[in-house]
CSV table of C-alpha atoms in Angstrom, one decimal:
chain,number,residue,atom,x,y,z
A,1,MET,CA,63.5,2.3,-105.4
A,2,ALA,CA,61.7,5.8,-105.6
A,3,VAL,CA,60.2,7.6,-107.8
A,4,ILE,CA,60.0,11.3,-108.1
A,5,SER,CA,58.6,13.6,-110.3
A,6,ASN,CA,59.3,17.8,-110.7
A,7,THR,CA,61.5,17.0,-107.7
A,8,THR,CA,58.5,16.0,-105.7
A,9,THR,CA,59.2,12.5,-103.7
A,10,ILE,CA,55.9,9.6,-104.9
A,11,ILE,CA,57.2,6.5,-103.9
A,12,ASP,CA,59.6,6.2,-101.2
A,13,ALA,CA,60.5,3.4,-99.0
A,14,GLY,CA,57.7,1.4,-99.5
A,15,ALA,CA,55.0,3.9,-98.9
A,16,ILE,CA,53.1,6.7,-100.6
A,17,SER,CA,54.0,10.3,-99.7
A,18,PRO,CA,51.4,12.0,-97.6
A,19,ALA,CA,51.6,14.9,-99.2
A,20,THR,CA,50.6,13.4,-102.9
A,21,ALA,CA,48.6,10.3,-102.3
A,22,GLY,CA,44.4,10.3,-101.9
A,23,SER,CA,42.4,12.9,-100.2
A,24,MET,CA,42.0,10.5,-96.3
A,25,ASN,CA,45.6,8.7,-96.1
A,26,LEU,CA,46.2,6.1,-93.7
A,27,ILE,CA,49.3,6.9,-92.0
A,28,LYS,CA,50.0,4.3,-89.0
A,29,SER,CA,48.3,1.4,-88.1
A,30,ILE,CA,48.6,-0.8,-84.9
A,31,THR,CA,47.3,-3.6,-83.0
A,32,ALA,CA,46.8,-4.4,-79.7
A,33,SER,CA,48.0,-7.6,-77.9
A,34,SER,CA,48.0,-7.4,-74.4
A,35,SER,CA,49.0,-3.3,-74.3
A,36,GLY,CA,49.5,-1.7,-72.1
A,37,THR,CA,48.7,1.3,-73.5
A,38,ILE,CA,49.2,2.6,-77.6
A,39,THR,CA,50.5,6.1,-77.8
A,40,PHE,CA,51.2,7.9,-81.4
A,41,THR,CA,53.7,10.3,-81.4
A,42,HIS,CA,54.4,12.2,-84.2
A,43,GLY,CA,58.0,10.4,-85.5
A,44,ASP,CA,58.3,7.5,-84.0
A,45,ASN,CA,57.3,4.5,-86.1
A,46,GLY,CA,56.5,6.4,-89.0
A,47,VAL,CA,54.0,8.7,-87.0
A,48,ILE,CA,52.5,11.7,-89.4
A,49,PHE,CA,51.0,13.8,-86.3
A,50,ASP,CA,51.4,17.7,-87.0
A,51,GLY,CA,50.4,20.1,-89.8
A,52,THR,CA,50.7,17.9,-93.4
A,53,TYR,CA,47.3,17.3,-92.7
A,54,ASP,CA,44.8,20.1,-91.3
A,55,VAL,CA,42.3,16.3,-90.0
A,56,TYR,CA,43.4,13.5,-89.0
A,57,VAL,CA,40.8,10.6,-87.6
A,58,PHE,CA,41.7,7.8,-85.4
A,59,LYS,CA,39.6,4.5,-86.6
A,60,PHE,CA,38.5,1.2,-83.0
A,61,ILE,CA,38.3,-1.6,-84.5
A,62,ASN,CA,36.8,-4.9,-82.7
A,63,LEU,CA,38.8,-3.0,-79.3
A,64,HIS,CA,38.7,-5.8,-76.3
A,65,PRO,CA,39.7,-5.1,-72.8
A,66,GLN,CA,41.5,-7.0,-70.2
A,67,ASN,CA,39.3,-6.5,-67.2
A,68,GLU,CA,36.0,-5.9,-66.6
A,69,ASN,CA,34.2,-2.3,-66.5
A,70,VAL,CA,37.0,0.1,-67.5
A,71,ASP,CA,36.8,3.2,-69.6
A,72,PHE,CA,38.3,3.2,-72.5
A,73,HIS,CA,39.8,6.6,-73.3
A,74,PHE,CA,43.2,9.0,-74.0
A,75,GLN,CA,44.8,12.3,-74.1
A,76,VAL,CA,47.6,14.0,-75.5
A,77,ASP,CA,50.6,15.5,-75.2
A,78,THR,CA,52.8,19.1,-76.6
A,79,GLY,CA,56.6,18.6,-77.4
A,80,THR,CA,58.2,16.5,-76.2
A,81,ASN,CA,56.6,16.2,-72.9
A,82,SER,CA,54.9,12.5,-71.7
A,83,ASN,CA,52.8,13.5,-68.4
A,84,PHE,CA,49.0,13.3,-71.0
A,85,ASN,CA,47.6,16.0,-68.7
A,86,GLN,CA,46.9,18.4,-70.8
A,87,PRO,CA,43.4,20.4,-70.0
A,88,ILE,CA,40.4,19.7,-71.6
A,89,VAL,CA,36.9,20.5,-72.0
A,90,SER,CA,33.9,18.3,-73.2
A,91,GLY,CA,30.9,16.8,-72.9
A,92,ALA,CA,29.4,13.5,-74.1
A,93,THR,CA,25.8,12.5,-75.3
A,94,ILE,CA,25.2,8.9,-74.2
A,95,PRO,CA,21.7,6.7,-76.0
A,96,TYR,CA,21.7,3.5,-74.1
A,97,HIS,CA,19.9,-0.6,-74.4
A,98,ASN,CA,20.2,-3.3,-72.6
A,99,GLU,CA,19.9,-6.9,-74.7
A,100,ALA,CA,16.7,-7.6,-72.3
A,101,ASP,CA,15.6,-4.7,-73.6
A,102,ASN,CA,14.3,-3.8,-70.2
A,103,ALA,CA,15.9,0.0,-70.2
A,104,SER,CA,16.5,2.8,-72.8
A,105,GLY,CA,16.9,6.0,-72.8
A,106,LEU,CA,19.2,8.8,-73.2
A,107,ASP,CA,21.8,10.2,-70.7
A,108,TYR,CA,24.5,13.4,-70.3
A,109,GLY,CA,28.1,11.7,-70.1
A,110,THR,CA,28.1,13.2,-66.9
A,111,ASP,CA,31.8,10.4,-66.7
A,112,MET,CA,33.3,11.4,-69.6
A,113,SER,CA,32.7,15.7,-69.1
A,114,GLN,CA,35.8,16.8,-67.7
A,115,VAL,CA,37.1,20.5,-67.1
A,116,GLY,CA,39.9,19.0,-66.3
A,117,THR,CA,43.6,16.9,-67.0
A,118,ALA,CA,42.1,13.4,-66.3
A,119,PHE,CA,42.0,11.4,-69.4
A,120,GLN,CA,39.0,11.8,-71.3
A,121,GLY,CA,36.8,9.2,-71.6
A,122,LEU,CA,36.0,7.4,-75.8
A,123,LEU,CA,33.5,4.2,-74.4
A,124,ASP,CA,32.1,3.9,-70.5
A,125,ASN,CA,31.9,1.0,-68.4
A,126,ALA,CA,33.8,-1.6,-71.6
A,127,SER,CA,32.9,-5.4,-70.7
A,128,PRO,CA,34.6,-8.3,-72.1
A,129,THR,CA,32.0,-9.9,-71.0
A,130,GLY,CA,31.7,-12.8,-74.4
A,131,ASN,CA,34.3,-12.9,-76.6
A,132,ASP,CA,32.0,-11.1,-79.3
A,133,SER,CA,31.6,-8.6,-77.3
A,134,ASN,CA,33.8,-5.0,-78.0
A,135,GLY,CA,33.9,-0.9,-78.6
A,136,GLY,CA,35.4,0.6,-81.8
A,137,GLY,CA,34.3,4.3,-83.8
A,138,SER,CA,36.8,6.9,-84.4
A,139,LEU,CA,38.0,10.5,-83.0
A,140,THR,CA,38.6,13.1,-85.2
A,141,PHE,CA,41.5,15.9,-84.2
A,142,TYR,CA,40.6,19.6,-86.4
A,143,SER,CA,44.0,21.7,-86.6
A,144,PRO,CA,46.7,19.6,-83.8
A,145,SER,CA,49.4,20.7,-85.2
A,146,SER,CA,47.7,24.5,-85.1
A,147,ASP,CA,49.6,27.1,-82.4
A,148,THR,CA,46.8,29.8,-82.5
A,149,PHE,CA,43.8,28.0,-81.3
A,150,VAL,CA,42.2,24.9,-79.2
A,151,LYS,CA,42.5,21.8,-80.6
A,152,LEU,CA,39.0,20.7,-80.9
A,153,PHE,CA,37.6,17.2,-81.3
A,154,ALA,CA,34.7,15.3,-81.8
A,155,ALA,CA,34.2,11.1,-80.7
A,156,GLN,CA,31.7,8.8,-82.3
A,157,MET,CA,32.1,6.1,-80.1
A,158,PHE,CA,29.6,2.7,-80.0
A,159,GLY,CA,30.6,-0.8,-78.6
A,160,GLN,CA,28.8,-3.0,-75.1
A,161,GLY,CA,29.7,-2.1,-72.3
A,162,HIS,CA,27.7,-2.5,-68.7
A,163,GLY,CA,27.1,-6.0,-69.2
A,164,ASP,CA,24.8,-6.7,-71.8
A,165,TYR,CA,24.5,-3.1,-73.2
A,166,PHE,CA,24.9,-1.2,-76.0
A,167,ALA,CA,25.4,2.1,-76.3
A,168,ALA,CA,26.8,5.3,-78.2
A,169,TYR,CA,29.1,7.5,-77.0
A,170,LYS,CA,29.1,11.0,-79.0
A,171,THR,CA,31.6,12.8,-77.3
A,172,SER,CA,33.3,17.1,-78.6
A,173,GLY,CA,35.8,19.0,-76.8
A,174,TYR,CA,38.6,20.8,-77.3
A,175,VAL,CA,42.4,20.6,-75.6
A,176,ASN,CA,42.5,24.1,-73.6
A,177,THR,CA,45.8,24.6,-75.1
A,178,ALA,CA,47.6,26.8,-77.9
A,179,THR,CA,50.3,24.7,-78.3
A,180,ALA,CA,51.2,22.0,-80.9
A,181,LEU,CA,49.6,18.7,-80.4
A,182,THR,CA,52.4,16.5,-81.1
A,183,LYS,CA,51.9,12.7,-79.2
A,184,VAL,CA,47.8,11.4,-78.2
A,185,ARG,CA,47.8,8.1,-75.5
A,186,PHE,CA,44.9,5.2,-75.9
A,187,LYS,CA,44.3,3.1,-72.4
A,188,TYR,CA,41.8,1.5,-70.7
A,189,ALA,CA,41.3,3.0,-67.5
A,190,GLY,CA,41.7,-0.6,-65.9
A,191,GLY,CA,44.8,-3.7,-67.5
A,192,ASN,CA,45.1,-4.6,-70.6
A,193,ILE,CA,43.8,-3.1,-74.0
A,194,ASP,CA,43.5,-6.9,-74.9
A,195,SER,CA,43.0,-6.5,-78.6
A,196,GLY,CA,41.7,-5.2,-81.7
A,197,GLU,CA,42.9,-2.0,-83.9
A,198,ILE,CA,44.3,1.6,-83.4
A,199,LYS,CA,44.6,3.2,-87.2
A,200,LEU,CA,45.2,6.6,-87.8
A,201,TYR,CA,44.3,9.3,-91.0
A,202,GLY,CA,45.2,12.1,-92.9
A,203,VAL,CA,42.5,13.7,-94.4
A,204,LYS,CA,43.9,16.5,-96.7
A,205,GLY,CA,41.2,20.0,-96.8
B,1,MET,CA,52.9,-3.9,-114.8
B,2,GLY,CA,53.3,-4.1,-110.7
B,3,LEU,CA,55.9,-1.0,-109.2
B,4,ILE,CA,57.7,-1.8,-105.9
B,5,SER,CA,59.7,-0.1,-103.4
B,6,ALA,CA,61.6,-1.3,-100.8
B,7,GLY,CA,60.0,-5.2,-100.9
B,8,ALA,CA,56.2,-3.4,-100.1
B,9,THR,CA,54.0,-3.6,-103.3
B,10,ILE,CA,52.9,0.1,-104.1
B,11,PHE,CA,50.3,-0.8,-107.1
B,12,ASP,CA,49.7,-4.3,-109.2
B,13,ASN,CA,46.9,-5.3,-111.0
B,14,GLY,CA,45.2,-2.0,-111.8
B,15,VAL,CA,44.8,-1.3,-108.4
B,16,LEU,CA,46.5,1.1,-105.7
B,17,ASN,CA,47.7,-0.2,-102.0
B,18,HIS,CA,47.5,2.5,-100.0
B,19,GLY,CA,45.4,3.1,-96.6
B,20,LYS,CA,42.7,5.4,-97.8
B,21,MET,CA,39.0,5.6,-98.4
B,22,THR,CA,37.7,3.7,-102.1
B,23,PHE,CA,35.0,4.1,-103.1
B,24,ILE,CA,32.9,0.6,-104.1
B,25,LYS,CA,29.6,0.5,-105.4
B,26,LYS,CA,27.1,3.4,-106.3
B,27,LEU,CA,23.4,2.4,-106.6
B,28,THR,CA,20.9,5.3,-108.2
B,29,ALA,CA,17.1,4.4,-107.0
B,30,SER,CA,14.6,4.7,-110.0
B,31,SER,CA,11.1,3.7,-108.6
B,32,SER,CA,13.4,0.5,-106.3
B,33,ALA,CA,12.2,-2.0,-103.7
B,34,ASN,CA,14.8,-1.8,-102.5
B,35,LEU,CA,19.0,-1.2,-102.7
B,36,THR,CA,21.0,-4.2,-102.2
B,37,PHE,CA,24.4,-4.4,-101.6
B,38,VAL,CA,26.3,-7.7,-101.1
B,39,ASP,CA,29.3,-9.1,-101.5
B,40,GLY,CA,30.4,-10.8,-104.3
B,41,ALA,CA,27.3,-9.5,-106.1
B,42,SER,CA,27.8,-6.8,-109.3
B,43,SER,CA,31.5,-6.3,-108.3
B,44,VAL,CA,31.0,-5.3,-104.2
B,45,VAL,CA,33.3,-5.7,-101.7
B,46,LEU,CA,31.9,-6.7,-98.7
B,47,ASP,CA,34.1,-8.8,-96.4
B,48,GLY,CA,37.4,-8.5,-94.8
B,49,THR,CA,39.1,-6.7,-97.9
B,50,PHE,CA,38.1,-3.6,-95.4
B,51,LYS,CA,37.7,-3.2,-91.5
B,52,GLU,CA,35.0,-0.8,-92.1
B,53,TYR,CA,32.4,0.6,-95.0
B,54,MET,CA,30.4,2.8,-95.3
B,55,PHE,CA,27.0,4.0,-97.3
B,56,THR,CA,26.1,7.4,-97.7
B,57,PHE,CA,23.5,8.6,-99.3
B,58,LYS,CA,22.0,11.4,-101.0
B,59,ASN,CA,19.0,12.6,-101.0
B,60,ILE,CA,17.1,9.8,-101.0
B,61,HIS,CA,13.3,10.6,-102.2
B,62,PRO,CA,10.3,8.1,-101.1
B,63,ALA,CA,7.6,6.8,-103.2
B,64,SER,CA,4.8,7.3,-100.2
B,65,ASN,CA,3.5,9.5,-97.8
B,66,ASN,CA,4.7,8.3,-94.2
B,67,VAL,CA,7.0,5.8,-94.2
B,68,SER,CA,11.0,5.0,-93.3
B,69,PHE,CA,14.2,4.1,-94.3
B,70,GLN,CA,15.7,1.3,-93.1
B,71,VAL,CA,18.2,-1.2,-93.1
B,72,ASN,CA,19.0,-5.0,-92.2
B,73,PHE,CA,21.3,-7.3,-92.4
B,74,ARG,CA,22.3,-11.0,-94.5
B,75,ASP,CA,24.1,-13.1,-91.6
B,76,GLY,CA,24.4,-16.2,-93.6
B,77,SER,CA,21.3,-17.3,-95.4
B,78,THR,CA,19.8,-15.4,-98.3
B,79,ALA,CA,17.2,-13.6,-95.7
B,80,TYR,CA,18.3,-10.4,-94.2
B,81,ASP,CA,17.2,-11.1,-90.6
B,82,ALA,CA,20.3,-10.5,-88.7
B,83,PRO,CA,19.6,-9.9,-84.6
B,84,LYS,CA,20.0,-6.4,-83.5
B,85,ILE,CA,20.4,-4.6,-80.3
B,86,ALA,CA,20.1,-0.4,-80.6
B,87,THR,CA,19.1,3.0,-79.4
B,88,PHE,CA,17.7,5.4,-81.5
B,89,PHE,CA,17.2,9.3,-81.0
B,90,ASP,CA,16.3,12.5,-82.8
B,91,ALA,CA,17.1,16.4,-82.4
B,92,PHE,CA,14.6,18.1,-84.3
B,93,HIS,CA,12.4,22.1,-84.5
B,94,GLN,CA,9.7,22.6,-86.4
B,95,GLU,CA,9.6,25.0,-89.5
B,96,ASN,CA,8.0,27.4,-88.3
B,97,GLY,CA,10.4,27.6,-84.9
B,98,SER,CA,7.3,26.0,-82.1
B,99,ASP,CA,9.0,23.3,-81.1
B,100,SER,CA,12.2,21.7,-81.2
B,101,GLY,CA,14.0,19.8,-78.5
B,102,LEU,CA,16.0,16.4,-78.1
B,103,ARG,CA,15.1,12.6,-77.8
B,104,TYR,CA,15.5,9.5,-76.9
B,105,ASP,CA,12.9,7.3,-79.6
B,106,ALA,CA,12.0,3.9,-78.9
B,107,GLY,CA,8.8,4.4,-81.5
B,108,GLY,CA,7.1,2.0,-79.7
B,109,ASN,CA,9.8,-0.1,-79.1
B,110,THR,CA,10.7,-1.3,-82.9
B,111,PHE,CA,13.0,1.7,-83.4
B,112,ASP,CA,15.7,0.5,-80.7
B,113,ALA,CA,15.2,-3.0,-80.0
B,114,PRO,CA,14.5,-4.7,-84.2
B,115,GLY,CA,15.1,-8.4,-83.2
B,116,THR,CA,15.3,-9.4,-86.7
B,117,GLY,CA,13.5,-7.4,-88.1
B,118,VAL,CA,14.2,-3.7,-90.0
B,119,GLN,CA,17.3,-1.0,-88.6
B,120,VAL,CA,15.0,1.8,-88.4
B,121,LEU,CA,17.3,4.8,-89.9
B,122,ASN,CA,14.2,8.3,-89.7
B,123,TYR,CA,10.0,8.1,-88.7
B,124,ASN,CA,7.2,9.9,-91.0
B,125,MET,CA,9.8,10.8,-94.4
B,126,GLY,CA,7.0,12.4,-96.1
B,127,ALA,CA,7.1,12.7,-100.4
B,128,GLU,CA,6.4,16.6,-101.5
B,129,ASN,CA,9.1,17.1,-104.0
B,130,ASP,CA,11.9,18.3,-102.8
B,131,GLY,CA,11.7,16.2,-99.7
B,132,ASN,CA,15.1,13.7,-98.6
B,133,LEU,CA,17.8,12.0,-97.4
B,134,GLY,CA,21.0,12.9,-96.5
B,135,GLY,CA,23.9,11.0,-94.6
B,136,TYR,CA,25.1,7.8,-93.5
B,137,LEU,CA,25.6,4.0,-92.1
B,138,THR,CA,28.8,2.7,-91.3
B,139,LEU,CA,29.6,-0.9,-90.3
B,140,VAL,CA,32.2,-1.9,-88.8
B,141,ASN,CA,34.4,-5.2,-89.7
B,142,PRO,CA,31.3,-7.5,-91.2
B,143,ALA,CA,33.4,-10.3,-91.6
B,144,SER,CA,34.8,-10.9,-88.0
B,145,THR,CA,33.6,-14.1,-86.9
B,146,THR,CA,34.7,-13.4,-83.9
B,147,PHE,CA,33.3,-10.2,-83.0
B,148,GLN,CA,29.3,-8.7,-83.1
B,149,LYS,CA,29.1,-6.0,-86.1
B,150,MET,CA,28.8,-2.3,-85.3
B,151,TYR,CA,27.0,-0.2,-87.1
B,152,SER,CA,26.1,3.8,-86.5
B,153,SER,CA,23.9,6.2,-89.0
B,154,SER,CA,23.4,9.5,-88.8
B,155,ILE,CA,20.5,11.2,-92.0
B,156,ASN,CA,18.9,14.3,-91.8
B,157,TYR,CA,15.9,14.5,-93.1
B,158,GLN,CA,12.2,16.7,-93.2
B,159,TYR,CA,9.7,14.8,-91.0
B,160,LEU,CA,6.4,15.7,-93.1
B,161,ASN,CA,7.6,19.3,-94.9
B,162,THR,CA,7.1,20.4,-90.7
B,163,TYR,CA,10.0,19.2,-89.4
B,164,SER,CA,13.8,19.0,-90.1
B,165,ILE,CA,15.0,16.6,-87.7
B,166,LYS,CA,18.5,14.7,-87.1
B,167,THR,CA,18.5,10.7,-86.5
B,168,HIS,CA,21.1,8.8,-84.9
B,169,ALA,CA,20.7,5.0,-85.2
B,170,ASP,CA,23.5,2.7,-83.2
B,171,GLY,CA,23.0,-1.0,-82.6
B,172,TYR,CA,24.9,-4.2,-83.2
B,173,CYS,CA,24.4,-7.0,-85.1
B,174,ASN,CA,24.6,-9.7,-82.1
B,175,THR,CA,26.0,-12.3,-84.1
B,176,ALA,CA,29.5,-13.8,-84.9
B,177,ALA,CA,28.5,-15.0,-88.3
B,178,ALA,CA,30.0,-12.9,-91.1
B,179,ILE,CA,27.7,-9.9,-92.7
B,180,ASP,CA,27.4,-10.5,-96.7
B,181,GLY,CA,25.2,-8.6,-97.3
B,182,VAL,CA,23.1,-5.0,-96.9
B,183,GLN,CA,19.5,-4.0,-97.9
B,184,PHE,CA,17.7,-0.6,-97.8
B,185,THR,CA,14.0,-0.4,-97.4
B,186,PHE,CA,11.7,2.0,-97.3
B,187,SER,CA,8.8,1.1,-94.7
B,188,SER,CA,5.9,1.2,-97.4
B,189,GLY,CA,6.3,2.3,-101.0
B,190,ALA,CA,9.3,2.0,-103.5
B,191,ILE,CA,12.3,3.8,-103.4
B,192,ALA,CA,11.8,6.9,-106.1
B,193,ALA,CA,15.2,8.4,-106.3
B,194,GLY,CA,18.3,9.1,-104.5
B,195,ASP,CA,22.0,7.7,-104.6
B,196,ILE,CA,23.6,5.2,-101.9
B,197,CYS,CA,26.8,4.4,-102.1
B,198,LEU,CA,29.0,2.2,-100.5
B,199,TYR,CA,33.0,3.0,-99.5
B,200,GLY,CA,35.8,0.5,-97.6
B,201,ILE,CA,37.8,2.3,-95.2
B,202,SER,CA,41.7,0.6,-95.5
B,203,GLY,CA,44.2,0.5,-93.8
């Protein structure tokens, strides 16, 4: 059953229309299960990543890698392209502290900063050491469908890496293209995403 | 009355079933020794209902001068003593413009290695009338009985009437036990005024 009010579709096919829902709306949740990549593509499987919202937020819950000391990263693409090699300019700050309490500090994240087309780091040297280790956080895109501006992004991530280290990864930058983005891909630099969830929200302005 | 569309429950029992940021509880300080959120008490939800929770701080004002705003978590008992490992850094700028910078600040090992003690969220906060702090703390999947519990905070405040400081305290509760209570205090004296709101991020 659909609910239509004054010609506006409020509810249909088991979902509330994004145009009529709240200010921050869940668009899509994908659960990893030994997944090589997780990709959100506008128009596929209910994913919205266009001008419907001005701001999109990905949230990462209990990401757990298959392999030891691997980076978790993302890239984007435009139109129907699927090379995931858009130009990115980025920088990162990383406060860190180990459980042994003999090393701590604040670094500029050289390994997570780039001017290039590589996958952009979100977590550095993530580790599956111990079943309880995991990473999480959020990645925000601002107006990814703009055909005028470069596409700004900001990530606030945290997790266990380099063995028994906690680190917070505060990465931001822009995709240096005026072309609208249509898809975002996440993966580890090696091995699968053993488990975890990635959720995409749209935020109304 | 409920509404079901294509087999999916849209709303039932007065609850709209849709992914969003849901307001759960607001606590307003009034010379309060602490502000505490406990799952199941006073309509607080802090369990597996949401995968992420966010606390927001608005105009938090201490009763005493030169104090730290702090948080702790409970992990299976009534004590707020979950083991933690953390990082702490801040950006600062003096009101007279003579000093500014960015620094990792261990606070003599108390800010970034709190153990089972409180997690400091800011420091040397003044109690002048217009002094206050604002910001947020997120807590990821506190009901998990598998993973460590990641938390991340960011606070803006006035340092002893002389600096604007932005602090970042991030860490994890190093336990697989579920976190079901969160308590906010000042290091000395009461929370004179201010609001803390708890939201759940669903989906």
